[in-house]
Coordinates of C-alpha atoms in Angstrom, one line a residue:
Chain N
M1031 CA 10.4 2.4 24.0
I1032 CA 11.0 5.5 20.9
T1033 CA 12.9 8.3 21.4
L1034 CA 13.0 11.7 19.3
R1035 CA 15.7 13.8 20.6
N1036 CA 16.7 17.1 19.1
V1037 CA 16.1 15.5 15.6
S1038 CA 16.4 18.1 12.6
K1039 CA 16.5 17.7 9.0
Q1040 CA 16.9 19.5 5.7
F1041 CA 16.8 17.9 3.2
P1042 CA 19.6 18.3 0.5
G1043 CA 19.6 21.3 -1.7
S1044 CA 16.8 22.8 0.5
R1045 CA 17.8 25.9 3.0
D1046 CA 14.9 25.3 5.1
Y1047 CA 13.9 22.9 7.8
A1048 CA 11.7 20.2 6.9
V1049 CA 12.4 18.6 10.4
K1050 CA 14.4 21.3 13.4
D1051 CA 15.1 20.7 16.5
F1052 CA 12.5 18.0 17.2
S1053 CA 11.9 15.7 20.6
L1054 CA 9.7 13.9 21.7
E1055 CA 8.9 10.8 24.2
I1056 CA 6.5 7.3 23.1
A1057 CA 6.0 4.7 25.5
E1058 CA 6.0 1.0 25.4
G1059 CA 2.1 0.3 23.9
E1060 CA 0.6 3.5 23.8
T1061 CA -0.8 4.8 20.5
V1062 CA 0.6 8.3 19.4
V1063 CA -0.4 10.5 16.6
L1064 CA 1.5 13.1 14.5
V1065 CA -0.5 14.8 13.5
G1066 CA -0.4 18.6 11.5
P1067 CA -0.7 20.2 7.9
S1068 CA 0.8 19.1 4.7
G1069 CA 4.9 20.4 4.5
S1070 CA 4.8 19.8 8.8
G1071 CA 7.5 17.4 8.4
K1072 CA 5.4 14.6 9.5
T1073 CA 5.8 12.0 7.6
T1074 CA 9.5 13.3 7.6
V1075 CA 9.7 11.9 11.1
L1076 CA 8.2 9.2 10.7
R1077 CA 10.0 7.8 7.9
M1078 CA 12.9 8.9 10.5
I1079 CA 12.3 5.7 12.7
N1080 CA 12.9 3.4 10.6
R1081 CA 15.7 4.6 8.4
L1082 CA 13.9 5.2 5.2
I1083 CA 15.4 9.0 5.9
E1084 CA 18.3 10.0 7.7
P1085 CA 18.2 12.9 10.0
T1086 CA 21.1 15.5 9.3
S1087 CA 21.3 15.7 13.1
G1088 CA 20.5 14.6 16.5
T1089 CA 19.8 11.0 18.2
I1090 CA 16.5 8.6 18.1
L1091 CA 16.7 5.5 19.4
V1092 CA 14.2 2.6 19.7
D1093 CA 13.8 0.3 22.3
G1094 CA 17.0 2.3 23.8
T1095 CA 19.2 1.4 20.2
D1096 CA 20.7 4.4 18.4
V1097 CA 19.1 3.5 14.5
M1098 CA 21.8 5.1 13.1
S1099 CA 23.9 2.6 14.6
T1100 CA 21.2 0.1 13.5
P1101 CA 21.6 -2.0 9.7
P1102 CA 18.4 -0.4 7.9
V1103 CA 17.7 -3.5 6.6
E1104 CA 17.8 -5.1 10.3
L1105 CA 15.9 -2.4 11.8
R1106 CA 12.9 -1.9 8.9
R1107 CA 12.7 -6.2 10.3
R1108 CA 12.2 -4.7 13.4
I1109 CA 9.1 -2.3 12.9
G1110 CA 6.0 -2.7 11.0
Y1111 CA 5.3 0.0 8.6
V1112 CA 1.9 0.6 7.2
I1113 CA 1.0 3.6 4.1
Q1114 CA -1.5 5.2 2.7
S1115 CA -0.9 3.4 -1.0
I1116 CA -0.6 -0.4 1.0
G1117 CA 2.2 -1.0 -1.7
L1118 CA 0.8 -4.8 -1.8
M1119 CA 3.0 -6.7 -4.1
P1120 CA 0.7 -7.3 -7.1
H1121 CA 2.7 -10.5 -8.0
R1122 CA 1.9 -11.6 -4.6
T1123 CA -1.3 -13.5 -3.2
V1124 CA -3.1 -12.8 -0.7
A1125 CA -1.0 -14.9 1.3
Q1126 CA 2.6 -14.4 0.2
N1127 CA 2.1 -10.8 1.1
I1128 CA 0.7 -10.7 4.6
G1129 CA 3.7 -13.4 5.0
M1130 CA 6.2 -11.7 3.1
V1131 CA 8.1 -10.0 6.3
C1132 CA 8.0 -14.0 8.1
A1133 CA 9.8 -15.1 4.8
L1134 CA 12.1 -12.1 5.0
V1135 CA 13.5 -13.3 7.9
G1136 CA 13.9 -16.8 7.1
W1137 CA 10.3 -18.5 8.8
N1138 CA 9.4 -22.4 7.4
G1139 CA 7.1 -22.3 4.8
E1140 CA 4.6 -24.1 7.9
R1141 CA 5.6 -21.3 10.3
I1142 CA 4.5 -18.5 7.5
R1143 CA 1.5 -20.4 7.0
A1144 CA -0.1 -20.8 10.2
R1145 CA 0.5 -16.7 11.1
V1146 CA -1.0 -16.3 7.8
T1147 CA -3.4 -17.6 9.4
E1148 CA -3.9 -16.5 12.6
L1149 CA -3.6 -13.0 10.7
A1150 CA -6.3 -12.7 8.4
G1151 CA -8.2 -14.3 11.8
M1152 CA -6.9 -10.6 13.6
L1153 CA -8.0 -9.0 10.7
E1154 CA -11.1 -10.8 10.2
L1155 CA -10.3 -11.2 6.2
D1156 CA -12.2 -14.1 4.8
P1157 CA -9.4 -16.9 4.4
E1158 CA -11.0 -17.3 0.7
L1159 CA -9.8 -13.7 0.1
L1160 CA -5.4 -15.3 0.9
G1161 CA -5.2 -17.2 -2.6
R1162 CA -6.4 -14.1 -4.3
Y1163 CA -4.1 -11.3 -5.6
P1164 CA -4.3 -8.3 -4.4
P1165 CA -6.2 -6.1 -7.5
E1166 CA -9.4 -8.3 -7.0
L1167 CA -10.1 -6.5 -3.3
S1168 CA -11.5 -4.0 -2.0
G1169 CA -10.2 -1.3 -0.9
G1170 CA -11.4 -2.2 3.1
Q1171 CA -9.3 -5.3 2.0
R1172 CA -6.4 -4.5 1.2
Q1173 CA -5.8 -2.5 4.0
R1174 CA -6.4 -4.5 6.2
V1175 CA -3.7 -6.4 4.4
G1176 CA -1.2 -4.5 4.3
V1177 CA -1.9 -4.1 8.4
A1178 CA -1.9 -7.8 8.5
R1179 CA 1.7 -7.9 6.1
A1180 CA 2.8 -5.6 8.8
L1181 CA 2.2 -7.4 11.8
G1182 CA 3.9 -10.2 10.3
V1183 CA 7.0 -11.3 12.8
D1184 CA 5.4 -9.6 15.5
P1185 CA 7.0 -5.9 15.8
P1186 CA 6.5 -4.3 19.1
V1187 CA 6.5 -0.9 16.7
M1188 CA 4.2 0.0 14.0
L1189 CA 3.9 2.6 11.9
M1190 CA 1.6 4.1 9.7
D1191 CA 1.9 6.7 7.3
E1192 CA -2.0 7.8 6.8
P1193 CA -3.5 4.2 7.2
F1194 CA -6.9 4.9 6.5
G1195 CA -6.3 8.0 4.1
A1196 CA -7.3 6.2 0.6
V1197 CA -10.5 4.8 1.5
D1198 CA -14.0 6.1 1.6
P1199 CA -15.5 7.8 5.2
I1200 CA -17.5 4.6 5.9
V1201 CA -15.4 1.9 5.8
R1202 CA -12.1 4.5 7.4
A1203 CA -14.4 4.6 10.5
R1204 CA -14.9 0.8 10.5
L1205 CA -10.9 0.3 10.0
Q1206 CA -10.1 2.9 12.8
D1207 CA -12.5 1.2 15.0
Q1208 CA -11.5 -2.2 14.0
L1209 CA -7.4 -0.7 14.5
L1210 CA -8.2 0.5 18.5
N1211 CA -9.9 -3.0 18.9
L1212 CA -6.4 -4.6 18.2
Q1213 CA -4.7 -2.4 19.8
S1214 CA -6.4 -3.0 23.3
R1215 CA -5.7 -6.5 22.6
I1216 CA -2.1 -6.5 21.4
R1217 CA -0.3 -3.3 22.4
K1218 CA 1.8 -2.1 20.2
T1219 CA 4.3 1.1 20.2
I1220 CA 2.2 2.9 17.1
V1221 CA 2.9 5.8 15.5
L1222 CA 0.4 7.7 13.4
V1223 CA 0.3 9.9 10.9
T1224 CA -2.5 11.9 9.6
H1225 CA -3.8 15.0 8.9
D1226 CA -7.0 14.3 9.9
I1227 CA -7.4 15.9 13.8
D1228 CA -10.9 14.0 14.4
E1229 CA -9.4 10.8 13.6
A1230 CA -5.9 12.0 15.6
M1231 CA -8.6 12.2 18.3
K1232 CA -10.4 8.9 18.0
L1233 CA -6.9 6.8 17.7
G1234 CA -4.4 8.7 20.3
D1235 CA -3.3 7.5 23.2
R1236 CA -1.3 11.1 23.1
I1237 CA -1.2 13.4 19.9
A1238 CA 1.6 15.5 18.7
I1239 CA 0.4 18.3 16.8
I1240 CA 3.3 19.6 14.0
N1241 CA 3.3 23.1 13.1
R1242 CA 5.3 23.9 9.2
G1243 CA 8.6 23.3 9.2
G1244 CA 8.2 20.4 11.9
L1245 CA 8.1 22.4 14.6
L1246 CA 6.3 20.4 17.6
E1247 CA 3.2 22.8 19.1
Q1248 CA 1.8 20.4 21.8
Y1249 CA 2.1 16.8 22.6
A1250 CA -0.4 15.4 25.3
S1251 CA -3.5 13.6 25.7
P1252 CA -6.5 14.6 23.3
E1253 CA -8.5 15.8 26.1
E1254 CA -5.6 18.2 27.2
I1255 CA -5.2 19.9 23.8
L1256 CA -9.1 20.8 23.9
R1257 CA -9.3 21.5 27.4
A1258 CA -5.6 23.8 26.9
P1259 CA -4.4 24.3 23.3
A1260 CA -0.5 25.0 24.4
S1261 CA -1.1 27.9 21.1
A1262 CA -2.6 30.1 18.7
F1263 CA -2.2 27.2 15.8
V1264 CA -3.5 24.1 18.1
A1265 CA -6.6 25.9 19.4
D1266 CA -7.1 27.1 15.1
F1267 CA -5.8 23.1 14.5
I1268 CA -8.4 21.5 15.9
G1269 CA -10.8 23.9 15.1
A1270 CA -13.7 25.5 16.2
E1271 CA -16.1 22.6 17.9
R1272 CA -13.3 22.6 20.3
G1273 CA -15.4 22.3 23.1
L1274 CA -17.9 19.7 21.5
K1275 CA -15.0 17.6 20.4
R1276 CA -13.8 17.2 24.0
L1277 CA -16.9 16.3 25.3
A1278 CA -17.2 13.6 23.0
L1279 CA -14.2 12.3 25.1
M1280 CA -15.5 12.6 28.3
A1281 CA -17.5 9.8 29.6
V1282 CA -20.6 10.5 31.7
K1283 CA -18.7 8.6 34.9
S1284 CA -16.0 11.4 34.6
V1285 CA -18.2 13.8 35.9
D1286 CA -20.3 14.3 39.0
T1287 CA -23.7 13.0 38.9
E1288 CA -26.2 14.9 41.8
P1289 CA -27.9 11.7 43.2
G1290 CA -31.3 14.7 42.2
P1291 CA -35.0 15.3 43.8
V1292 CA -35.5 10.7 44.5
V1293 CA -37.6 9.2 46.5
G1294 CA -38.6 5.7 46.9
P1295 CA -42.3 4.7 45.7
E1296 CA -43.1 4.0 50.0
S1297 CA -42.9 7.7 50.8
E1298 CA -45.5 10.0 51.3
R1299 CA -47.0 12.7 48.6
H1300 CA -46.0 15.3 51.2
A1301 CA -42.6 13.7 51.6
A1302 CA -42.3 13.9 48.4
L1303 CA -43.3 17.4 47.8
E1304 CA -40.8 18.4 50.3
V1305 CA -38.1 17.1 48.2
M1306 CA -39.4 18.7 45.7
R1307 CA -39.2 22.2 47.6
S1308 CA -35.7 21.8 48.9
H1309 CA -34.6 21.0 45.1
G1310 CA -36.2 23.0 43.6
T1311 CA -37.8 21.3 40.9
D1312 CA -41.5 20.4 40.2
W1313 CA -40.7 16.6 40.2
V1314 CA -38.5 14.3 41.7
A1315 CA -37.1 10.8 41.0
V1316 CA -38.8 8.0 41.6
V1317 CA -35.9 4.6 43.1
D1318 CA -37.3 1.5 44.3
A1319 CA -35.0 -0.3 47.1
G1320 CA -33.1 -2.4 44.6
E1321 CA -32.0 1.3 42.9
H1322 CA -34.7 0.6 39.6
L1323 CA -34.9 3.6 38.6
L1324 CA -38.7 3.5 37.9
G1325 CA -39.4 7.1 36.9
W1326 CA -40.8 10.5 37.7
V1327 CA -44.1 12.2 39.3
D1328 CA -44.6 15.8 39.3
A1329 CA -47.0 17.5 42.0
R1330 CA -50.1 17.3 39.7
G1331 CA -49.6 13.9 39.3
L1332 CA -49.3 13.0 43.3
S1333 CA -52.1 15.6 44.1
G1334 CA -55.2 12.8 45.3
H1335 CA -52.1 9.6 46.2
A1336 CA -51.4 8.8 49.9
T1337 CA -48.4 7.4 48.4
V1338 CA -46.0 7.6 45.8
G1339 CA -46.3 4.5 45.0
E1340 CA -49.9 4.5 44.0
A1341 CA -49.3 7.7 41.3
E1342 CA -48.7 6.6 37.7
A1343 CA -44.9 7.3 37.5
R1344 CA -43.8 8.6 33.7
P1345 CA -39.9 7.8 32.1
F1346 CA -37.9 9.4 31.4
S1347 CA -36.8 10.8 28.3
A1348 CA -32.7 11.0 28.4
V1349 CA -31.6 8.3 29.5
V1350 CA -27.5 7.5 29.1
S1351 CA -25.2 5.3 31.0
P1352 CA -21.7 5.8 32.8
T1353 CA -19.6 4.8 29.5
S1354 CA -21.5 6.9 27.4
S1355 CA -19.5 10.0 26.6
L1356 CA -20.9 13.7 27.6
R1357 CA -21.6 14.3 23.5
E1358 CA -24.2 11.2 23.4
A1359 CA -25.6 13.0 26.6
L1360 CA -26.0 16.6 25.8
D1361 CA -27.6 14.9 22.2
A1362 CA -30.0 12.8 24.0
I1363 CA -30.9 16.0 26.5
V1364 CA -31.3 18.0 23.6
T1365 CA -33.1 16.5 21.1
N1366 CA -35.6 15.3 24.2
R1367 CA -36.2 19.0 25.1
T1368 CA -35.8 18.2 28.2
H1369 CA -32.4 19.5 30.6
V1370 CA -31.8 16.1 32.7
A1371 CA -30.7 12.8 31.7
A1372 CA -30.8 9.9 33.7
V1373 CA -27.9 7.5 34.2
I1374 CA -28.5 4.0 34.4
D1375 CA -25.3 1.8 35.0
D1376 CA -27.6 -2.2 33.6
G1377 CA -30.2 -0.9 35.2
R1378 CA -29.1 0.3 38.4
Y1379 CA -29.6 4.2 38.9
C1380 CA -26.5 6.2 39.1
G1381 CA -27.8 9.8 39.5
L1382 CA -28.3 12.9 37.4
L1383 CA -26.5 14.8 34.6
T1384 CA -28.3 18.0 33.7
L1385 CA -27.4 20.6 31.3
E1386 CA -26.2 22.8 33.2
R1387 CA -23.5 20.3 33.8
V1388 CA -23.1 18.9 30.6
A1389 CA -22.9 23.4 29.6
Q1390 CA -20.2 23.5 32.5
E1391 CA -18.1 21.4 30.7
L1392 CA -18.4 22.4 27.6
T1393 CA -17.2 25.6 29.0
A1394 CA -14.4 25.0 31.0
T1395 CA -10.9 25.3 30.2
Chain E
M1401 CA 13.9 -32.7 -63.4
R1402 CA 12.7 -28.5 -63.3
A1403 CA 9.5 -27.4 -63.2
P1404 CA 8.9 -24.1 -65.5
A1405 CA 9.0 -21.1 -64.1
D1406 CA 5.4 -20.3 -64.7
V1407 CA 4.4 -23.1 -62.2
L1408 CA 4.2 -21.1 -58.3
V1409 CA 5.1 -24.2 -56.5
D1410 CA 6.1 -27.1 -57.1
W1411 CA 5.1 -29.2 -54.8
S1412 CA 7.5 -32.6 -55.9
W1413 CA 10.2 -30.6 -55.5
L1414 CA 9.7 -29.6 -51.9
G1415 CA 8.8 -34.0 -51.6
D1416 CA 12.4 -34.5 -52.2
H1417 CA 13.6 -31.5 -50.4
T1418 CA 11.8 -32.3 -46.5
S1419 CA 15.0 -32.8 -45.0
V1420 CA 17.1 -30.0 -46.7
V1421 CA 13.9 -27.5 -45.7
T1422 CA 13.6 -29.1 -41.8
H1423 CA 17.5 -29.0 -41.9
L1424 CA 18.0 -25.1 -42.5
A1425 CA 14.8 -24.5 -40.5
A1426 CA 16.4 -25.7 -38.1
E1427 CA 19.6 -23.9 -38.1
H1428 CA 17.1 -20.9 -38.7
V1429 CA 15.7 -21.2 -35.0
K1430 CA 19.1 -21.9 -34.1
L1431 CA 20.5 -18.7 -35.5
T1432 CA 18.4 -16.4 -34.2
L1433 CA 17.8 -18.6 -30.4
I1434 CA 20.9 -17.7 -30.2
A1435 CA 21.0 -14.0 -31.3
V1436 CA 18.6 -13.6 -28.7
A1437 CA 20.1 -15.3 -25.9
I1438 CA 22.6 -13.0 -26.5
G1439 CA 20.6 -9.6 -26.9
M1440 CA 19.5 -10.7 -23.8
A1441 CA 22.3 -11.3 -21.9
I1442 CA 23.6 -7.6 -22.8
S1443 CA 20.7 -6.0 -22.3
F1444 CA 19.9 -7.9 -19.3
P1445 CA 22.7 -6.1 -16.6
L1446 CA 22.5 -3.4 -18.9
G1447 CA 18.8 -2.4 -18.2
V1448 CA 19.2 -3.0 -14.5
L1449 CA 22.0 -0.8 -14.8
A1450 CA 20.6 2.3 -16.5
H1451 CA 17.1 1.5 -14.6
R1452 CA 19.5 1.8 -11.6
H1453 CA 21.5 4.7 -12.8
R1454 CA 20.0 7.1 -15.0
W1455 CA 23.0 9.0 -16.8
V1456 CA 23.8 5.2 -18.1
Y1457 CA 20.5 4.8 -20.1
A1458 CA 21.1 8.1 -22.5
P1459 CA 24.3 6.7 -23.8
V1460 CA 23.7 2.9 -24.0
N1461 CA 20.4 4.0 -25.7
G1462 CA 21.7 6.3 -28.1
F1463 CA 24.5 3.0 -29.0
A1464 CA 21.8 0.3 -28.7
G1465 CA 19.6 2.8 -31.7
I1466 CA 22.8 3.9 -34.1
L1467 CA 23.4 -0.1 -34.3
Y1468 CA 19.1 -0.2 -35.0
T1469 CA 19.3 1.9 -37.7
I1470 CA 22.5 0.9 -40.1
P1471 CA 20.9 -0.9 -42.9
S1472 CA 21.5 -4.4 -42.4
L1473 CA 23.2 -5.4 -45.8
A1474 CA 25.7 -2.6 -44.8
L1475 CA 26.3 -4.0 -41.1
F1476 CA 27.4 -7.2 -42.7
A1477 CA 29.6 -6.4 -45.5
L1478 CA 31.8 -3.6 -42.8
L1479 CA 32.0 -6.6 -40.5
V1480 CA 33.0 -9.6 -43.2
P1481 CA 36.9 -7.5 -43.8
Y1482 CA 37.3 -8.9 -40.1
T1483 CA 35.1 -11.8 -39.4
G1484 CA 34.8 -13.0 -42.6
L1485 CA 32.1 -15.1 -43.6
S1486 CA 31.0 -17.0 -40.3
T1487 CA 28.6 -17.2 -37.9
T1488 CA 29.7 -14.5 -35.8
T1489 CA 29.2 -12.2 -38.2
A1490 CA 25.8 -13.5 -38.7
E1491 CA 25.7 -13.0 -35.0
I1492 CA 27.0 -10.3 -34.4
G1493 CA 24.4 -8.5 -36.9
L1494 CA 21.3 -10.1 -35.3
V1495 CA 22.3 -8.9 -32.2
S1496 CA 22.8 -5.3 -33.0
Y1497 CA 19.5 -5.4 -33.8
T1498 CA 18.2 -7.2 -31.0
L1499 CA 19.8 -4.7 -28.5
L1500 CA 17.5 -1.4 -28.9
I1501 CA 14.3 -2.9 -28.6
L1502 CA 15.0 -5.8 -25.3
I1503 CA 16.7 -2.6 -23.8
R1504 CA 13.9 -0.9 -23.8
N1505 CA 11.7 -2.8 -22.4
V1506 CA 13.6 -4.1 -19.3
V1507 CA 14.1 -0.5 -18.7
A1508 CA 10.5 0.4 -19.3
G1509 CA 9.6 -2.5 -17.2
L1510 CA 11.3 -2.2 -14.2
D1511 CA 10.1 1.6 -14.2
G1512 CA 6.9 0.5 -14.3
V1513 CA 7.2 -0.6 -10.7
S1514 CA 4.7 1.8 -9.2
A1515 CA 6.8 2.6 -6.5
D1516 CA 4.0 2.6 -3.1
V1517 CA 5.1 -1.1 -4.0
R1518 CA 8.9 -0.8 -4.2
E1519 CA 8.5 1.9 -0.8
A1520 CA 6.8 -0.5 0.8
A1521 CA 8.6 -3.4 0.4
R1522 CA 12.0 -0.9 1.3
G1523 CA 9.9 -0.2 4.1
M1524 CA 9.5 -4.2 5.1
G1525 CA 13.5 -4.7 4.8
Y1526 CA 14.3 -6.0 1.4
N1527 CA 17.7 -5.1 0.5
D1528 CA 18.8 -3.8 -2.8
R1529 CA 19.0 -6.9 -4.2
Q1530 CA 16.4 -8.4 -2.9
L1531 CA 14.1 -6.0 -4.3
L1532 CA 15.2 -6.4 -7.9
W1533 CA 15.4 -10.2 -7.9
R1534 CA 11.5 -10.4 -5.8
V1535 CA 9.7 -7.5 -6.8
E1536 CA 11.3 -5.7 -9.4
I1537 CA 11.7 -8.0 -11.5
P1538 CA 9.0 -10.4 -11.2
L1539 CA 7.2 -6.3 -12.0
A1540 CA 8.8 -6.5 -15.0
L1541 CA 8.6 -9.3 -16.3
P1542 CA 4.9 -9.1 -18.8
V1543 CA 7.2 -6.0 -20.5
I1544 CA 10.2 -7.5 -20.8
I1545 CA 8.9 -11.1 -22.5
A1546 CA 6.7 -8.7 -24.4
G1547 CA 10.0 -7.5 -25.6
I1548 CA 11.4 -10.8 -26.3
R1549 CA 8.9 -11.4 -28.0
I1550 CA 8.8 -8.4 -30.3
A1551 CA 12.6 -9.1 -31.1
T1552 CA 12.9 -12.8 -31.8
V1553 CA 10.2 -11.5 -34.4
T1554 CA 12.3 -8.8 -35.8
T1555 CA 15.2 -11.4 -36.1
I1556 CA 13.5 -14.5 -37.3
G1557 CA 12.7 -12.0 -40.2
L1558 CA 16.3 -10.7 -40.3
V1559 CA 18.1 -14.5 -40.4
T1560 CA 17.2 -14.4 -43.9
V1561 CA 19.0 -12.0 -45.4
T1562 CA 22.5 -13.6 -43.5
A1563 CA 21.4 -16.0 -46.7
L1564 CA 23.7 -13.0 -48.1
I1565 CA 27.1 -14.4 -46.5
G1566 CA 26.3 -18.1 -46.8
H1567 CA 23.6 -18.3 -43.7
G1568 CA 20.6 -17.7 -43.4
G1569 CA 18.2 -21.1 -42.7
L1570 CA 15.4 -21.3 -44.4
G1571 CA 16.8 -16.9 -46.2
A1572 CA 19.0 -19.8 -47.8
L1573 CA 15.6 -21.4 -49.9
I1574 CA 15.0 -17.2 -50.5
L1575 CA 18.2 -16.6 -52.2
Q1576 CA 18.7 -20.2 -54.2
G1577 CA 15.1 -19.1 -55.7
Y1578 CA 16.0 -16.0 -57.2
R1579 CA 19.4 -16.8 -58.2
Q1580 CA 18.1 -20.2 -59.7
D1581 CA 14.8 -18.4 -61.2
F1582 CA 12.7 -20.8 -59.9
P1583 CA 9.9 -19.3 -57.3
T1584 CA 8.9 -22.8 -55.2
P1585 CA 12.1 -23.1 -52.7
A1586 CA 11.6 -19.0 -52.2
Y1587 CA 8.1 -19.4 -51.4
A1588 CA 8.6 -21.5 -48.9
G1589 CA 11.4 -20.2 -47.1
G1590 CA 9.3 -17.0 -46.8
A1591 CA 5.8 -19.2 -45.5
L1592 CA 8.3 -21.4 -43.4
S1593 CA 9.9 -18.1 -42.2
V1594 CA 6.5 -16.4 -41.4
V1595 CA 5.2 -19.7 -39.6
L1596 CA 8.3 -19.9 -37.3
A1597 CA 7.6 -16.4 -36.7
I1598 CA 4.6 -17.3 -35.3
I1599 CA 4.8 -20.0 -32.8
A1600 CA 7.6 -18.3 -31.6
D1601 CA 5.0 -15.1 -30.7
V1602 CA 3.0 -18.4 -29.2
V1603 CA 5.0 -20.5 -27.4
L1604 CA 6.4 -16.6 -26.1
L1605 CA 3.0 -15.5 -24.9
T1606 CA 2.3 -18.8 -23.2
V1607 CA 5.2 -18.3 -21.1
Q1608 CA 4.8 -15.0 -20.5
R1609 CA 0.7 -16.3 -18.6
V1610 CA 2.3 -18.8 -17.7
L1611 CA 5.3 -17.1 -15.2
T1612 CA 3.2 -14.2 -14.7
P1613 CA -0.2 -15.6 -13.6
W1614 CA -1.3 -12.0 -11.7
A1615 CA -0.2 -10.2 -15.3
K1616 CA -3.6 -9.2 -16.9
P1617 CA -3.5 -9.4 -19.9
A1618 CA -4.9 -5.7 -20.8
D1619 CA -2.8 -4.1 -17.9
V1620 CA 0.5 -5.7 -20.2
R1621 CA -1.2 -4.5 -23.5
H1622 CA -0.7 -0.4 -22.1
Q1623 CA 2.6 -1.0 -20.7
V1624 CA 4.1 -2.6 -24.0
E1625 CA 2.4 0.1 -26.4
A1626 CA 3.3 2.8 -23.8
A1627 CA 7.5 1.1 -24.4
V1628 CA 6.9 0.1 -28.5
P1629 CA 6.5 3.5 -29.9
A1630 CA 9.5 4.6 -27.5
A1631 CA 12.0 2.2 -28.8
L1632 CA 11.0 3.4 -32.5
A1633 CA 10.4 6.6 -31.9
G1634 CA 14.4 6.5 -30.7
A1635 CA 15.5 4.2 -33.3

């Protein structure tokens, strides 16, 4: 959907390149995050896509067309644009702000009104806010108005420059979740700039890590970047908690869970003891015919009972679902001072996840 | 029938001369309106130009500043040999004195539009003309109108001076009072001129409030407070 081919930018009066020989392929419906330290030229790359900055050399294609052959005004109306400072028009109401691009391309009043109402709903903006002026809104509300405005004419591409940089961390997290949720429904091609690697990991399908001078260090999925950083710069940039960040991105279901020592409630005591011995444990999980996890019993609890079902099964303290992240699983295991978590999917027993297995992923490269 | 000079205001004179006073007040308003309108017609494009092309600002502002410093009497004396004792002479003088304030405020208003708003508008696909007319000028309006208010009030005061070249609206009354050693017309002319200035100020303030419902008075005051001393310091 967007292609950058050997793009360089040298600002007048500067000998250094702001962006040098930069190539990137962005697929339709994908969220790509450009991340890097200040001075990395990430914003310059973004602004070259809608020609707010023109490249010194190289080619940029949007939807197969060279941006330099499209009049800038026409190009920009087809590309949503959100900036950190938002830049809402203080002399226009919220509704007029949201409908701005629609008005610019000549929609009639009724069509604009309908679209504004739809967008306000999509971004969970109280309809009562539509008649107000931007200075009366909170930071989070303004940011959502900014996103709604960018979505106005339903452009296939959205450029977002540090969209959540100006709001507090709690609001930021909520706006990020909202964007993820929205994107899962509308599937735009989004290019987002941030300096926050955690935001990049959370939002990006792929992340482009850019070094000073606009050098592309690595372009890959968050998992891939954490698993195999392409350079010392990338490893340094993603930080010391690389393993933990990676666990946060991996779902429990993505690793093999072990069935573990499992018996049915009807099993006799000696059979249960045999299962314990073969697994090298001093306990077994009790799962009934309907695959419900009843709990666990140990050898001491079984003594004096003929079958497992007669003994009292104790509940697992650490329980996770297949969609939980490995980081959550690790957290559940460690805080419950155990070494194994039961994986339960909608009441159905799926297996056991051991601390050893998580640790194995933590150190895997 | 003439009252002694020691009577402060001879009300009966006023009563006998209502139609003359009204006529002079109307002329006063007309001279002011024409001066401010022409001043705006010159200042607005120059201000927009100076905002777009910074290098234009220094010479334009310098020229307006020089005009502003010429004493009004001297200016009329300079003009009379060329344009005579005409309305043209009066208006050239009056317009000259509006330019500095108006140009400064047009530029200050346009400069006051935040870079974020401009960036966002450009990023959404506004062309230069749309950016100017739909974003920059509406946002500059409170400061521009504040400039018009100052220019108007100043001009209303200055119109009285043009009585010396045979115009001057209410200024003619003031002059008459001095020439005849009879204070009533002078007081009436002075007081009415002040009343006109106050009315004009309130009317323009109301116009600004109506045209720019989004602008909070405090914001406008800050911008004007920044622009006006700058204009006067440069004068």
